[in-house]
Short mmCIF file of C-alpha atoms and ligand atoms in Angstrom, two decimals:
data_model
loop_
_atom_site.label_atom_id
_atom_site.label_comp_id
_atom_site.label_asym_id
_atom_site.label_seq_id
_atom_site.Cartn_x
_atom_site.Cartn_y
_atom_site.Cartn_z
CA MET A 1 18.73 18.08 -4.55
CA ASP A 2 17.33 17.38 -1.05
CA ILE A 3 13.54 17.36 -0.76
CA LEU A 4 11.42 17.16 2.39
CA GLY A 5 8.34 14.97 1.89
CA ILE A 6 5.27 15.17 4.15
CA GLU A 7 2.53 12.53 4.27
CA THR A 8 -0.71 12.75 6.30
CA SER A 9 -3.30 11.20 3.97
CA CYS A 10 -4.56 8.54 6.39
CA ASP A 11 -3.29 7.22 9.72
CA GLU A 12 0.46 7.87 9.53
CA THR A 13 2.07 11.23 10.26
CA ALA A 14 5.27 10.96 8.25
CA ALA A 15 8.14 13.10 6.98
CA ALA A 16 11.45 12.33 5.30
CA VAL A 17 14.30 14.02 3.44
CA VAL A 18 15.40 12.30 0.21
CA ARG A 19 18.33 13.25 -2.05
CA ASP A 20 17.88 13.18 -5.84
CA GLY A 21 14.74 11.05 -5.64
CA ARG A 22 16.26 7.91 -4.12
CA GLU A 23 18.67 8.32 -1.21
CA VAL A 24 16.75 8.52 2.08
CA LEU A 25 18.63 10.87 4.40
CA SER A 26 16.01 10.82 7.16
CA ASP A 27 12.68 9.08 7.60
CA VAL A 28 10.25 9.57 10.49
CA VAL A 29 6.87 7.81 10.75
CA PHE A 30 4.41 8.16 13.60
CA THR A 31 1.69 5.56 13.24
CA GLN A 32 -1.76 6.18 14.70
CA ILE A 33 -2.84 2.53 14.55
CA PRO A 34 -3.20 2.16 18.37
CA LEU A 35 -5.52 5.21 18.42
CA HIS A 36 -7.87 3.70 15.81
CA ARG A 37 -7.70 0.07 16.96
CA PRO A 38 -10.57 0.34 19.51
CA TYR A 39 -12.88 1.47 16.66
CA GLY A 40 -11.89 -1.31 14.22
CA GLY A 41 -10.90 1.18 11.50
CA VAL A 42 -9.58 4.68 10.84
CA VAL A 43 -11.73 7.46 12.37
CA PRO A 44 -11.14 10.65 10.32
CA GLU A 45 -11.60 13.10 13.24
CA ILE A 46 -9.16 11.18 15.41
CA ALA A 47 -6.69 10.97 12.52
CA SER A 48 -6.87 14.70 11.90
CA ARG A 49 -6.39 15.61 15.57
CA ALA A 50 -3.43 13.23 15.93
CA HIS A 51 -1.80 14.68 12.78
CA VAL A 52 -2.16 18.20 14.23
CA GLU A 53 -0.58 17.06 17.49
CA LYS A 54 2.37 15.26 15.85
CA ILE A 55 3.16 17.09 12.62
CA SER A 56 5.65 19.65 14.02
CA GLN A 57 7.57 17.01 15.93
CA VAL A 58 7.72 14.56 12.99
CA VAL A 59 8.72 17.19 10.41
CA GLY A 60 11.20 18.81 12.83
CA GLU A 61 12.85 15.46 13.51
CA ALA A 62 13.12 14.60 9.79
CA MET A 63 14.77 17.98 9.08
CA ARG A 64 17.12 17.76 12.08
CA ARG A 65 18.36 14.34 10.95
CA ALA A 66 19.08 15.59 7.42
CA PRO A 67 22.59 16.94 6.77
CA ARG A 68 21.63 20.33 5.33
CA PRO A 69 18.66 22.63 4.66
CA VAL A 70 16.21 21.26 2.10
CA ASP A 71 15.85 22.62 -1.45
CA ALA A 72 12.08 21.98 -1.73
CA VAL A 73 9.07 20.76 0.25
CA ALA A 74 6.69 18.10 -1.12
CA VAL A 75 3.35 17.02 0.31
CA THR A 76 0.63 14.48 -0.45
CA TYR A 77 -2.53 16.34 -1.53
CA GLY A 78 -4.68 13.28 -2.36
CA PRO A 79 -6.21 10.79 -2.41
CA GLY A 80 -6.98 10.36 1.27
CA LEU A 81 -9.07 11.70 4.13
CA ALA A 82 -9.75 15.42 3.65
CA PRO A 83 -9.30 16.46 7.32
CA ALA A 84 -6.05 14.49 7.44
CA LEU A 85 -4.65 15.80 4.13
CA VAL A 86 -5.16 19.46 5.08
CA VAL A 87 -2.90 19.11 8.11
CA GLY A 88 0.06 18.07 5.96
CA ILE A 89 -0.73 20.59 3.23
CA ASN A 90 -0.93 23.52 5.67
CA ALA A 91 2.30 22.50 7.37
CA ALA A 92 4.04 22.15 3.99
CA LYS A 93 2.82 25.54 2.75
CA GLY A 94 3.98 27.29 5.92
CA LEU A 95 7.36 25.61 5.81
CA ALA A 96 7.97 26.23 2.10
CA LYS A 97 7.15 29.90 2.60
CA ALA A 98 9.31 30.25 5.70
CA LEU A 99 12.28 28.52 4.03
CA GLY A 100 11.77 30.29 0.70
CA VAL A 101 11.76 27.02 -1.26
CA PRO A 102 9.31 25.59 -3.83
CA LEU A 103 6.31 23.46 -2.80
CA ILE A 104 5.47 20.32 -4.81
CA GLY A 105 2.08 18.54 -4.58
CA ILE A 106 2.21 14.74 -4.79
CA ASN A 107 -0.36 12.04 -5.54
CA HIS A 108 -0.25 9.41 -2.77
CA LEU A 109 -0.80 6.44 -5.12
CA GLU A 110 1.89 7.56 -7.54
CA ALA A 111 4.21 7.94 -4.53
CA HIS A 112 3.60 4.28 -3.56
CA LEU A 113 4.83 3.34 -7.06
CA HIS A 114 8.05 5.22 -6.38
CA SER A 115 8.77 3.44 -3.08
CA PRO A 116 10.67 0.45 -4.64
CA PHE A 117 13.34 2.88 -5.85
CA LEU A 118 14.21 4.29 -2.41
CA HIS A 119 17.44 3.25 -0.68
CA ASP A 120 19.21 4.00 2.57
CA ALA A 121 21.88 6.72 2.69
CA GLY A 122 25.33 5.32 1.91
CA ASP A 123 24.07 2.04 0.38
CA ALA A 124 26.32 2.10 -2.70
CA ALA A 125 24.97 -1.15 -4.19
CA ALA A 126 21.38 0.05 -3.97
CA ALA A 127 22.38 3.43 -5.39
CA ALA A 128 23.76 1.67 -8.47
CA SER A 129 20.54 -0.36 -8.95
CA PRO A 130 18.02 0.69 -11.62
CA GLY A 131 15.89 3.75 -10.89
CA PRO A 132 12.46 4.70 -12.28
CA ALA A 133 13.91 5.82 -15.63
CA ASP A 134 15.63 2.44 -16.13
CA ALA A 135 12.55 0.49 -14.96
CA CYS A 136 10.13 2.16 -17.41
CA PRO A 137 8.21 1.20 -19.44
CA ALA A 138 6.66 -0.60 -16.49
CA LEU A 139 3.40 -1.91 -15.16
CA GLY A 140 2.65 -1.13 -11.53
CA LEU A 141 0.33 -2.35 -8.79
CA VAL A 142 -0.59 -0.33 -5.73
CA VAL A 143 -2.11 -2.64 -3.18
CA SER A 144 -2.99 -0.99 0.10
CA GLY A 145 -5.70 -0.42 2.69
CA GLY A 146 -7.56 1.99 0.43
CA ASN A 147 -6.57 0.96 -3.11
CA THR A 148 -5.89 -1.91 -5.47
CA VAL A 149 -4.99 -0.53 -8.87
CA TRP A 150 -2.89 -1.64 -11.85
CA VAL A 151 -1.11 1.15 -13.71
CA ASP A 152 0.81 1.41 -16.96
CA MET A 153 3.87 3.69 -16.70
CA PRO A 154 5.48 4.35 -20.09
CA ARG A 155 7.84 6.93 -18.52
CA PRO A 156 8.47 8.14 -14.94
CA GLY A 157 5.60 10.45 -14.03
CA GLU A 158 3.23 9.13 -16.75
CA TYR A 159 0.40 6.91 -15.57
CA GLU A 160 -2.60 5.13 -17.07
CA VAL A 161 -4.95 3.04 -14.91
CA VAL A 162 -5.49 -0.34 -16.61
CA GLY A 163 -7.29 -2.29 -13.88
CA GLU A 164 -8.61 -1.91 -10.36
CA THR A 165 -10.83 -3.25 -7.64
CA LEU A 166 -14.52 -2.72 -8.17
CA ASP A 167 -15.30 -2.73 -4.46
CA ASP A 168 -12.91 -3.25 -1.54
CA ALA A 169 -9.17 -2.77 -1.64
CA ALA A 170 -7.11 -5.87 -0.82
CA GLY A 171 -6.14 -4.36 2.55
CA GLU A 172 -9.80 -3.79 3.43
CA ALA A 173 -10.54 -7.38 2.44
CA PHE A 174 -7.82 -8.53 4.87
CA ASP A 175 -8.99 -6.19 7.63
CA LYS A 176 -12.66 -7.18 7.31
CA ALA A 177 -11.81 -10.89 7.38
CA ALA A 178 -9.68 -10.34 10.48
CA LYS A 179 -12.66 -8.65 12.12
CA THR A 180 -14.98 -11.53 11.15
CA LEU A 181 -12.51 -14.01 12.63
CA GLY A 182 -12.01 -11.95 15.81
CA LEU A 183 -8.36 -11.20 15.07
CA GLY A 184 -8.51 -7.43 15.70
CA TYR A 185 -7.51 -4.40 13.60
CA PRO A 186 -5.59 -4.05 11.34
CA GLY A 187 -5.57 -7.67 10.26
CA GLY A 188 -3.29 -7.96 7.23
CA LEU A 189 0.05 -8.49 8.94
CA LYS A 190 -1.47 -10.83 11.55
CA MET A 191 -3.12 -12.95 8.85
CA ASP A 192 0.16 -13.08 6.91
CA ARG A 193 2.04 -14.38 10.00
CA ILE A 194 -0.66 -16.90 10.93
CA ALA A 195 -0.88 -18.23 7.37
CA SER A 196 2.91 -18.52 7.04
CA ALA A 197 3.14 -20.48 10.30
CA TRP A 198 0.31 -22.82 9.26
CA ILE A 199 1.93 -23.49 5.87
CA ALA A 200 5.37 -23.96 7.51
CA GLU A 201 3.79 -26.69 9.67
CA GLY A 202 2.77 -28.50 6.50
CA GLY A 203 -0.76 -27.08 6.14
CA ARG A 204 -1.90 -27.91 2.61
CA ASP A 205 -5.67 -28.46 2.64
CA LEU A 206 -6.85 -25.01 1.56
CA ILE A 207 -10.53 -24.05 1.40
CA PRO A 208 -11.33 -23.07 -2.22
CA PHE A 209 -12.54 -19.49 -1.62
CA PRO A 210 -13.48 -17.43 -4.73
CA LYS A 211 -10.53 -15.72 -6.42
CA GLY A 212 -11.87 -12.19 -6.74
CA ARG A 213 -13.44 -12.42 -10.20
CA PRO A 214 -15.93 -9.59 -10.90
CA ARG A 215 -19.48 -10.67 -11.72
CA ASP A 216 -20.26 -10.65 -15.45
CA GLY A 217 -21.15 -7.23 -16.78
CA VAL A 218 -20.05 -5.33 -13.67
CA THR A 219 -16.78 -4.08 -15.14
CA ALA A 220 -18.60 -2.23 -17.89
CA LEU A 221 -19.29 0.39 -15.20
CA ALA A 222 -15.63 1.06 -14.63
CA GLY A 223 -14.87 0.90 -18.36
CA LEU A 224 -11.94 -1.43 -17.70
CA PRO A 225 -11.50 -4.98 -19.02
CA ALA A 226 -12.92 -7.59 -16.63
CA GLU A 227 -9.76 -9.66 -16.71
CA LEU A 228 -7.80 -6.76 -15.21
CA CYS A 229 -10.27 -6.04 -12.40
CA VAL A 230 -10.90 -7.65 -9.03
CA SER A 231 -13.91 -7.77 -6.76
CA PHE A 232 -13.54 -9.01 -3.21
CA SER A 233 -17.23 -8.92 -2.23
CA GLY A 234 -17.77 -12.59 -3.22
CA LEU A 235 -14.74 -13.63 -1.18
CA LYS A 236 -15.99 -11.77 1.90
CA THR A 237 -19.43 -13.34 1.55
CA ALA A 238 -17.88 -16.80 1.17
CA LEU A 239 -15.96 -16.26 4.41
CA LEU A 240 -19.10 -15.11 6.25
CA ARG A 241 -20.96 -18.18 4.99
CA HIS A 242 -18.11 -20.44 6.04
CA VAL A 243 -18.10 -18.96 9.56
CA LYS A 244 -21.88 -19.26 9.80
CA ALA A 245 -21.68 -22.92 8.82
CA ASN A 246 -18.82 -23.48 11.30
CA PRO A 247 -19.68 -21.28 14.32
CA SER A 248 -17.06 -22.93 16.54
CA LEU A 249 -14.45 -21.09 14.46
CA VAL A 250 -15.23 -17.87 16.32
CA GLU A 251 -17.08 -19.18 19.38
CA SER A 252 -14.58 -21.65 20.80
CA ARG A 253 -10.97 -21.09 21.85
CA GLU A 254 -10.38 -24.77 22.51
CA GLY A 255 -7.24 -26.08 20.86
CA GLU A 256 -5.69 -22.66 20.35
CA ARG A 257 -1.92 -22.58 20.04
CA ASP A 258 0.78 -20.35 18.62
CA PHE A 259 0.74 -19.60 14.91
CA GLY A 260 3.28 -16.88 14.00
CA GLY A 261 3.01 -15.25 17.42
CA PHE A 262 -0.79 -15.36 17.64
CA ALA A 263 -2.96 -17.85 19.53
CA VAL A 264 -5.56 -19.36 17.17
CA THR A 265 -6.92 -22.83 16.50
CA PRO A 266 -5.45 -24.79 13.57
CA GLU A 267 -8.82 -24.51 11.85
CA VAL A 268 -8.81 -20.68 12.07
CA ALA A 269 -5.23 -20.72 10.75
CA ARG A 270 -6.41 -22.83 7.81
CA VAL A 271 -9.22 -20.36 7.05
CA VAL A 272 -6.75 -17.46 7.25
CA ALA A 273 -4.27 -19.18 4.89
CA SER A 274 -7.07 -20.03 2.45
CA TYR A 275 -8.43 -16.48 2.44
CA GLN A 276 -4.94 -15.01 1.93
CA GLU A 277 -4.33 -17.47 -0.91
CA ALA A 278 -7.53 -16.35 -2.64
CA ILE A 279 -6.37 -12.70 -2.52
CA ALA A 280 -2.83 -13.60 -3.64
CA GLN A 281 -4.14 -15.68 -6.57
CA ALA A 282 -6.59 -12.93 -7.56
CA LEU A 283 -3.72 -10.42 -7.73
CA ALA A 284 -1.46 -12.91 -9.54
CA ASP A 285 -4.10 -13.77 -12.11
CA ARG A 286 -4.87 -10.11 -12.97
CA THR A 287 -1.18 -9.25 -13.06
CA ARG A 288 -0.53 -12.14 -15.47
CA ALA A 289 -3.33 -10.85 -17.70
CA ALA A 290 -2.06 -7.27 -17.50
CA LEU A 291 1.46 -8.34 -18.50
CA ARG A 292 0.04 -10.41 -21.36
CA ARG A 293 -1.90 -7.43 -22.70
CA ARG A 294 0.88 -4.95 -22.06
CA PRO A 295 4.28 -6.67 -21.88
CA ARG A 296 6.62 -4.28 -20.07
CA ARG A 297 10.25 -4.23 -19.01
CA SER A 298 9.39 -4.13 -15.29
CA PHE A 299 6.66 -4.63 -12.74
CA VAL A 300 6.58 -2.18 -9.82
CA LEU A 301 4.82 -3.13 -6.59
CA GLY A 302 3.97 -0.79 -3.71
CA GLY A 303 1.52 -0.19 -0.84
CA GLY A 304 0.96 -1.61 2.64
CA VAL A 305 -0.37 -4.98 1.42
CA SER A 306 2.74 -5.49 -0.73
CA LEU A 307 4.47 -6.47 2.52
CA ASN A 308 2.49 -9.73 2.41
CA SER A 309 4.90 -12.63 2.05
CA ARG A 310 2.59 -14.79 -0.06
CA ILE A 311 1.68 -11.94 -2.40
CA ARG A 312 5.37 -11.10 -2.86
CA ALA A 313 6.12 -14.75 -3.66
CA VAL A 314 3.31 -15.29 -6.18
CA LEU A 315 3.98 -12.01 -7.97
CA ALA A 316 7.69 -12.88 -8.16
CA ASP A 317 6.66 -16.12 -9.93
CA VAL A 318 4.32 -14.29 -12.32
CA CYS A 319 7.06 -11.81 -13.25
CA ALA A 320 9.64 -14.57 -13.70
CA GLU A 321 7.24 -16.43 -16.04
CA ALA A 322 6.69 -13.24 -18.04
CA GLY A 323 10.40 -12.35 -18.15
CA THR A 324 9.65 -9.06 -16.37
CA THR A 325 11.90 -7.54 -13.71
CA LEU A 326 10.07 -7.10 -10.39
CA PHE A 327 10.71 -4.03 -8.24
CA MET A 328 9.24 -4.26 -4.72
CA ALA A 329 9.49 -1.73 -1.92
CA LYS A 330 11.70 -2.58 1.05
CA PRO A 331 9.40 -3.64 3.93
CA LYS A 332 9.83 -0.32 5.76
CA TYR A 333 8.66 1.62 2.67
CA THR A 334 5.58 -0.50 1.87
CA GLY A 335 3.28 1.41 4.24
CA ASP A 336 2.65 5.14 4.14
CA ASN A 337 5.83 7.19 4.53
CA GLY A 338 7.28 10.58 3.68
CA ALA A 339 10.25 9.18 1.72
CA MET A 340 8.12 8.03 -1.21
CA VAL A 341 6.59 11.53 -1.37
CA ALA A 342 9.97 13.26 -1.29
CA GLY A 343 11.37 10.70 -3.75
CA LEU A 344 8.66 11.15 -6.38
CA ALA A 345 8.83 14.93 -5.98
CA PHE A 346 12.28 14.86 -7.61
CA THR A 347 10.53 13.77 -10.85
CA TRP A 348 8.23 16.79 -10.48
CA ARG A 349 10.91 19.26 -9.33
CA ASN A 350 10.24 21.64 -12.22
CA ARG A 351 6.50 21.64 -11.66
CA ALA A 352 6.40 23.50 -8.35
CA ASP A 353 4.81 26.67 -9.79
CA GLY A 354 1.37 27.38 -8.40
CA ALA A 355 1.61 24.72 -5.70
CA MET A 356 0.92 27.32 -3.01
CA SER A 357 -2.76 27.14 -4.03
CA LEU A 358 -2.75 23.36 -3.46
CA ASP A 359 -5.99 21.96 -2.04
CA ALA A 360 -6.73 18.62 -0.39
CA THR A 361 -8.17 16.39 -3.13
CA PRO A 362 -9.65 13.33 -1.36
CA SER A 363 -10.53 11.40 -4.52
CA LEU A 364 -7.53 12.37 -6.65
CA GLU A 365 -6.93 9.75 -9.32
CA ILE A 366 -3.68 8.32 -10.58
CA GLY A 367 -2.41 10.51 -13.40
CA GLY A 368 -4.96 13.17 -12.28
O1 LIG B 401 -0.43 1.43 2.51
P1 LIG B 401 -1.03 1.35 3.87
O2 LIG B 401 -0.11 1.54 5.05
O3 LIG B 401 -2.18 2.37 4.03
C1 LIG B 401 -2.95 2.83 3.00
O4 LIG B 401 -2.53 3.80 2.32
O5 LIG B 401 -4.03 2.23 2.78
O6 LIG B 401 -1.77 -0.09 3.98
C2 LIG B 401 -2.41 -0.50 5.15
C3 LIG B 401 -3.05 -1.85 4.84
C4 LIG B 401 -3.95 -2.39 5.95
O7 LIG B 401 -5.16 -2.80 5.36
C5 LIG B 401 -3.17 -3.58 6.49
O8 LIG B 401 -4.01 -4.61 7.01
C6 LIG B 401 -2.45 -4.05 5.26
O9 LIG B 401 -2.04 -2.85 4.62
N1 LIG B 401 -1.25 -4.86 5.54
C7 LIG B 401 -1.11 -6.14 5.12
C8 LIG B 401 0.16 -6.57 5.58
N2 LIG B 401 0.73 -5.54 6.25
C9 LIG B 401 -0.14 -4.48 6.21
N3 LIG B 401 -1.93 -6.93 4.41
C10 LIG B 401 -1.51 -8.18 4.15
N4 LIG B 401 -0.32 -8.68 4.57
C11 LIG B 401 0.55 -7.92 5.26
N5 LIG B 401 1.73 -8.40 5.67
#
């Protein structure tokens, strides 16, 4: 069964055709990052307008590259930015009607948890690798620009949130730090490259930034156990304090040289590596606790921040210690894409009834 997946929840206009939930037959992503960069973050009105301008071209291209007409259309209906979501939903409704095929509504976060199971067309080895049904029961972590959430998945399509961030998502924590350090937007990938280069040079002397532990009592609000939740507000404050105490970090360019393709001073690179380490250790620590409380066959990792090399490495160690198989998305499927939407829709293929009344649901929850 070939399904077209459409994704417009934030700043990527994306569409893909996926066969039987895993084999990616076409995959087109138009990223709006350059449009939002001057504003230091995603501007919903600009996102919406850019989706309107690009959606026909992106969807058309994905369908042209697929070998035959699709059997269903799937679309992200939340969570995300309302004016962005409606563009994808309206396009999907029109297309499903015109083609006379079912429409399937997909939760963006659940789709990220499907991304590790996608493979390229014709990749026989990947096709033979375990799929979602073999991986479950599993624990999952979606770590992106808008979310950091741990999820229990007893069976494909069944989700229970077991931990989450109480304030910023890990991606936001990266992006805000990059802004503070004058590294531009978005900052995650840049910080990853700078930190890797600093460590490769033998950098060892990390600044002990706080590791994302929520303040006592705060988790009662979310109703989730403290040891499975993170809070990045203390980390951000620690960085601001550090910069205030060391103003030359952002005021002087003296001594800048290349770290991973970016010109920064060794001291800025050290701060970046230390900050990244604090986030990586926060995620590792909560994941260890989650696997202790709920030992599962697999751990499934998705979302834009899951591209981070240090986070991938520390979570691989945590899973090895726990005897849990780790499934991570291929780099090209870590960010927002249509393939994860089309892929997950195969699980929901018998639930298309009534989807024509689908509405954008900006704060849709996992399992909601
Ligand atoms: O999943 P995504 O494309 O969008 C959302 O749905 O949120 O994630 C974007 C986020 C941004 O915050 C970006 O800075 C971060 O992912 N990011 C990274 C890396 N690559 C992207 N963060 C850390 N390390 C990376 N290599």
